[in-house]
Short mmCIF file of C-alpha atoms in Angstrom, two decimals:
data_model
loop_
_atom_site.label_atom_id
_atom_site.label_comp_id
_atom_site.label_asym_id
_atom_site.label_seq_id
_atom_site.Cartn_x
_atom_site.Cartn_y
_atom_site.Cartn_z
CA GLU X 1 -16.85 176.12 64.81
CA ALA X 2 -20.16 177.25 63.36
CA ASP X 3 -22.10 174.79 61.20
CA ILE X 4 -23.55 176.96 58.48
CA TYR X 5 -23.36 176.00 54.84
CA GLN X 6 -23.87 177.78 51.55
CA THR X 7 -24.20 176.38 48.06
CA PRO X 8 -23.06 176.90 45.45
CA ARG X 9 -19.75 178.47 46.46
CA TYR X 10 -19.30 179.96 42.99
CA LEU X 11 -21.87 180.61 40.27
CA VAL X 12 -21.50 182.09 36.79
CA ILE X 13 -24.81 182.64 35.05
CA GLY X 14 -26.32 184.56 32.18
CA THR X 15 -28.59 187.57 32.41
CA GLY X 16 -32.27 186.78 32.90
CA LYS X 17 -31.79 183.42 34.60
CA LYS X 18 -33.54 182.54 37.84
CA ILE X 19 -31.17 181.49 40.61
CA THR X 20 -31.49 180.28 44.18
CA LEU X 21 -28.66 180.53 46.67
CA GLU X 22 -28.93 177.95 49.44
CA CYS X 23 -28.11 178.46 53.11
CA SER X 24 -28.48 175.88 55.85
CA GLN X 25 -27.47 175.79 59.50
CA THR X 26 -27.51 172.87 61.90
CA MET X 27 -27.29 174.86 65.12
CA GLY X 28 -31.00 175.42 65.62
CA HIS X 29 -30.57 179.19 65.46
CA ASP X 30 -33.80 181.15 65.13
CA LYS X 31 -32.40 184.21 63.40
CA MET X 32 -30.85 184.12 59.96
CA TYR X 33 -29.50 186.82 57.68
CA TRP X 34 -28.36 187.50 54.12
CA TYR X 35 -25.65 190.05 53.44
CA GLN X 36 -24.20 191.34 50.18
CA GLN X 37 -20.52 192.26 50.04
CA ASP X 38 -18.58 193.68 47.12
CA PRO X 39 -14.76 193.21 47.12
CA GLY X 40 -13.09 195.36 49.76
CA MET X 41 -16.40 196.85 50.81
CA GLU X 42 -18.68 196.65 53.83
CA LEU X 43 -21.31 194.02 54.44
CA HIS X 44 -24.83 195.21 53.67
CA LEU X 45 -27.88 193.49 55.16
CA ILE X 46 -30.42 192.58 52.49
CA HIS X 47 -32.78 190.16 54.29
CA TYR X 48 -33.28 188.63 57.72
CA SER X 49 -35.63 186.29 59.51
CA TYR X 50 -36.68 185.86 63.12
CA GLY X 51 -37.78 182.28 62.56
CA VAL X 52 -40.11 180.07 60.51
CA ASN X 53 -42.49 182.06 58.29
CA SER X 54 -40.75 185.33 59.18
CA THR X 55 -38.89 187.39 56.57
CA GLU X 56 -37.85 191.05 56.69
CA LYS X 57 -36.05 193.38 54.30
CA GLY X 58 -32.70 194.78 55.34
CA ASP X 59 -31.11 198.17 54.84
CA LEU X 60 -29.91 197.62 51.28
CA SER X 61 -32.59 197.51 48.63
CA SER X 62 -32.46 194.18 46.85
CA GLU X 63 -34.43 192.58 44.04
CA SER X 64 -34.02 189.20 45.70
CA THR X 65 -36.58 187.36 47.80
CA VAL X 66 -36.19 184.90 50.67
CA SER X 67 -38.28 182.25 52.38
CA ARG X 68 -38.11 180.50 55.75
CA ILE X 69 -40.19 177.35 55.71
CA ARG X 70 -37.83 175.42 58.00
CA THR X 71 -35.69 176.69 60.86
CA GLU X 72 -32.48 175.40 59.33
CA HIS X 73 -33.01 176.62 55.77
CA PHE X 74 -33.03 180.22 54.41
CA PRO X 75 -32.74 180.31 50.61
CA LEU X 76 -32.35 183.52 48.58
CA THR X 77 -33.85 183.76 45.09
CA LEU X 78 -33.21 186.11 42.20
CA GLU X 79 -36.04 185.80 39.66
CA SER X 80 -34.06 187.41 36.83
CA ALA X 81 -30.33 187.84 37.33
CA ARG X 82 -28.60 190.96 36.03
CA PRO X 83 -24.92 191.99 35.90
CA SER X 84 -25.61 194.45 38.76
CA HIS X 85 -26.28 191.42 40.98
CA THR X 86 -22.65 190.32 40.67
CA SER X 87 -21.33 190.21 44.23
CA GLN X 88 -20.56 187.94 47.15
CA TYR X 89 -23.58 186.80 49.17
CA LEU X 90 -23.06 185.83 52.80
CA CYS X 91 -25.52 183.98 54.98
CA ALA X 92 -25.39 184.18 58.77
CA SER X 93 -27.31 182.90 61.76
CA SER X 94 -27.36 183.99 65.35
CA VAL X 95 -27.95 182.61 68.79
CA LEU X 96 -29.20 184.64 71.69
CA GLY X 97 -26.37 184.78 74.20
CA GLY X 98 -27.12 186.28 77.58
CA ARG X 99 -25.15 187.28 80.59
CA SER X 100 -26.71 186.70 83.96
CA GLY X 101 -28.69 189.75 84.95
CA GLY X 102 -28.24 191.43 81.58
CA PRO X 103 -30.21 191.68 78.34
CA PRO X 104 -29.71 189.01 75.68
CA LYS X 105 -26.85 189.55 73.24
CA GLU X 106 -26.33 188.12 69.79
CA THR X 107 -23.33 186.77 67.94
CA GLN X 108 -23.71 186.09 64.23
CA TYR X 109 -21.96 183.15 62.62
CA PHE X 110 -21.30 183.26 58.88
CA GLY X 111 -21.26 180.73 56.09
CA PRO X 112 -18.42 180.60 53.53
CA GLY X 113 -20.31 182.76 51.02
CA THR X 114 -21.44 182.43 47.40
CA ARG X 115 -19.59 184.37 44.73
CA LEU X 116 -22.06 185.26 41.98
CA LEU X 117 -21.05 186.49 38.53
CA VAL X 118 -23.82 187.47 36.14
CA LEU X 119 -22.72 187.87 32.53
CA GLU O 1 -27.41 207.74 62.94
CA ASP O 2 -25.59 204.62 64.09
CA GLN O 3 -22.17 204.39 62.49
CA VAL O 4 -18.97 202.34 62.61
CA THR O 5 -15.59 203.44 61.25
CA GLN O 6 -12.30 201.56 61.26
CA SER O 7 -8.71 202.72 60.93
CA PRO O 8 -6.35 202.32 59.35
CA GLU O 9 -7.87 201.11 56.10
CA ALA O 10 -4.79 198.95 55.48
CA LEU O 11 -1.79 198.02 57.61
CA ARG O 12 1.46 196.29 56.72
CA LEU O 13 3.53 194.87 59.57
CA GLN O 14 6.75 192.96 59.77
CA GLU O 15 6.45 189.60 61.47
CA GLY O 16 6.75 190.21 65.21
CA GLU O 17 5.87 193.92 64.97
CA SER O 18 2.96 194.53 67.35
CA SER O 19 0.24 197.07 66.54
CA SER O 20 -3.40 198.00 67.10
CA LEU O 21 -6.47 198.37 64.93
CA ASN O 22 -9.13 200.92 65.82
CA CYS O 23 -12.92 200.72 65.63
CA SER O 24 -14.87 203.89 66.45
CA TYR O 25 -18.61 203.73 66.85
CA THR O 26 -21.60 205.97 67.32
CA VAL O 27 -24.71 204.20 68.55
CA SER O 28 -27.63 205.07 70.75
CA GLY O 29 -26.57 202.70 73.49
CA LEU O 30 -24.36 199.68 72.87
CA ARG O 31 -25.83 196.20 73.02
CA GLY O 32 -22.63 194.53 71.83
CA LEU O 33 -19.47 195.06 69.77
CA PHE O 34 -18.14 192.23 67.63
CA TRP O 35 -14.79 191.54 66.00
CA TYR O 36 -14.49 189.23 63.01
CA ARG O 37 -11.64 188.03 60.82
CA GLN O 38 -12.29 187.61 57.09
CA ASP O 39 -9.97 185.84 54.68
CA PRO O 40 -10.28 186.61 50.95
CA GLY O 41 -13.28 184.92 49.36
CA LYS O 42 -14.58 183.56 52.66
CA GLY O 43 -17.20 184.47 55.21
CA PRO O 44 -16.27 186.39 58.37
CA GLU O 45 -15.01 184.26 61.26
CA PHE O 46 -16.17 185.31 64.71
CA LEU O 47 -13.43 186.41 67.13
CA PHE O 48 -14.86 188.33 70.08
CA THR O 49 -17.93 189.96 71.56
CA LEU O 50 -17.54 192.88 73.98
CA TYR O 51 -20.47 194.23 75.95
CA SER O 52 -19.37 197.06 78.21
CA ALA O 53 -16.62 199.67 78.57
CA GLY O 54 -13.53 198.30 80.26
CA GLU O 55 -14.09 194.76 79.05
CA GLU O 56 -11.19 192.86 77.46
CA LYS O 57 -11.04 189.54 75.58
CA GLU O 58 -7.97 187.59 74.43
CA LYS O 59 -7.35 184.84 71.93
CA GLU O 60 -3.81 183.77 71.06
CA ARG O 61 -2.03 186.89 69.72
CA LEU O 62 -5.21 189.01 69.67
CA LYS O 63 -6.63 191.15 72.44
CA ALA O 64 -9.76 193.27 72.10
CA THR O 65 -10.60 196.17 74.38
CA LEU O 66 -13.63 198.44 74.62
CA THR O 67 -14.29 202.02 75.72
CA LYS O 68 -17.47 204.06 75.45
CA LYS O 69 -16.60 205.30 71.98
CA GLU O 70 -14.13 202.85 70.48
CA SER O 71 -12.61 199.41 70.51
CA PHE O 72 -9.05 198.34 69.82
CA LEU O 73 -7.80 195.04 68.47
CA HIS O 74 -4.23 194.62 69.65
CA ILE O 75 -2.04 192.20 67.73
CA THR O 76 1.05 191.04 69.60
CA ALA O 77 4.01 189.61 67.66
CA PRO O 78 1.93 188.89 64.55
CA LYS O 79 2.68 186.05 62.17
CA PRO O 80 2.01 185.89 58.40
CA GLU O 81 -1.05 183.71 59.06
CA ASP O 82 -2.64 186.66 60.86
CA SER O 83 -2.94 188.42 57.50
CA ALA O 84 -6.64 189.03 56.85
CA THR O 85 -9.29 191.75 56.94
CA TYR O 86 -10.54 192.47 60.45
CA LEU O 87 -14.13 193.63 60.72
CA CYS O 88 -15.75 195.45 63.60
CA ALA O 89 -19.52 195.46 64.05
CA VAL O 90 -21.91 196.92 66.61
CA GLN O 91 -25.46 196.26 67.68
CA ALA O 92 -27.40 199.09 69.27
CA LEU O 93 -29.68 198.73 72.27
CA THR O 94 -32.50 200.05 70.11
CA SER O 95 -31.92 197.40 67.46
CA TYR O 96 -32.81 193.84 68.23
CA ASP O 97 -32.45 192.97 64.57
CA LYS O 98 -29.41 194.47 62.94
CA VAL O 99 -25.69 194.59 63.30
CA ILE O 100 -23.80 197.45 61.64
CA PHE O 101 -20.46 196.48 60.11
CA GLY O 102 -17.47 198.72 59.62
CA PRO O 103 -15.45 198.71 56.37
CA GLY O 104 -12.64 196.65 57.87
CA THR O 105 -8.86 196.93 58.19
CA SER O 106 -6.80 194.88 55.77
CA LEU O 107 -3.76 193.53 57.64
CA SER O 108 -0.70 192.15 55.87
CA VAL O 109 2.07 190.57 57.94
CA ILE O 110 5.34 190.26 56.04
CA PRO O 111 7.76 187.43 56.95
#
């Protein structure tokens, strides 16, 4: 079982507030990701990181920012929450898994998610 | 453009009624194909990784297979606790960074 944690699990907040969603993993994985998922819809990558001091934007435009000061920690921040930010946010991390003689492969492990409601 | 589609969108089965879920993909070379299970309000739970055509993986009542263009998740004699959304995802050889997820198949197993 993957050891990746997200807090809070649920958050209801007013428009204009600054929020930080926490994600931590104890597996020593270098790569970490943030996805956004609306109910019944696909996961969309919003940020990822190769390791400490590395952050990259994903495919889905997002007004959030991330930081990676420690390997195990990858928080996501919204400076000014809006109702359009209402969604589920999923954090994931990956290990490089290789087969002998082949290129490295990756499997992503997910946290339980944070459900955000902005009023 | 790399793409993943899944069918059917939703599937209702009687307990014990075996069936298969389909994942079709278009990528410029496959690095890996992943199957996940997602329960409502939770994060996806990893099930399988498949790397090359002809490969098969099994776990309890689930069996995943892979061809050059699609993957199947076979569910044998399902139980109500198998009810969940099953997600397929692919990583292209040209992408060391990103995994593309399909929309999922919502499975309901009726007692």
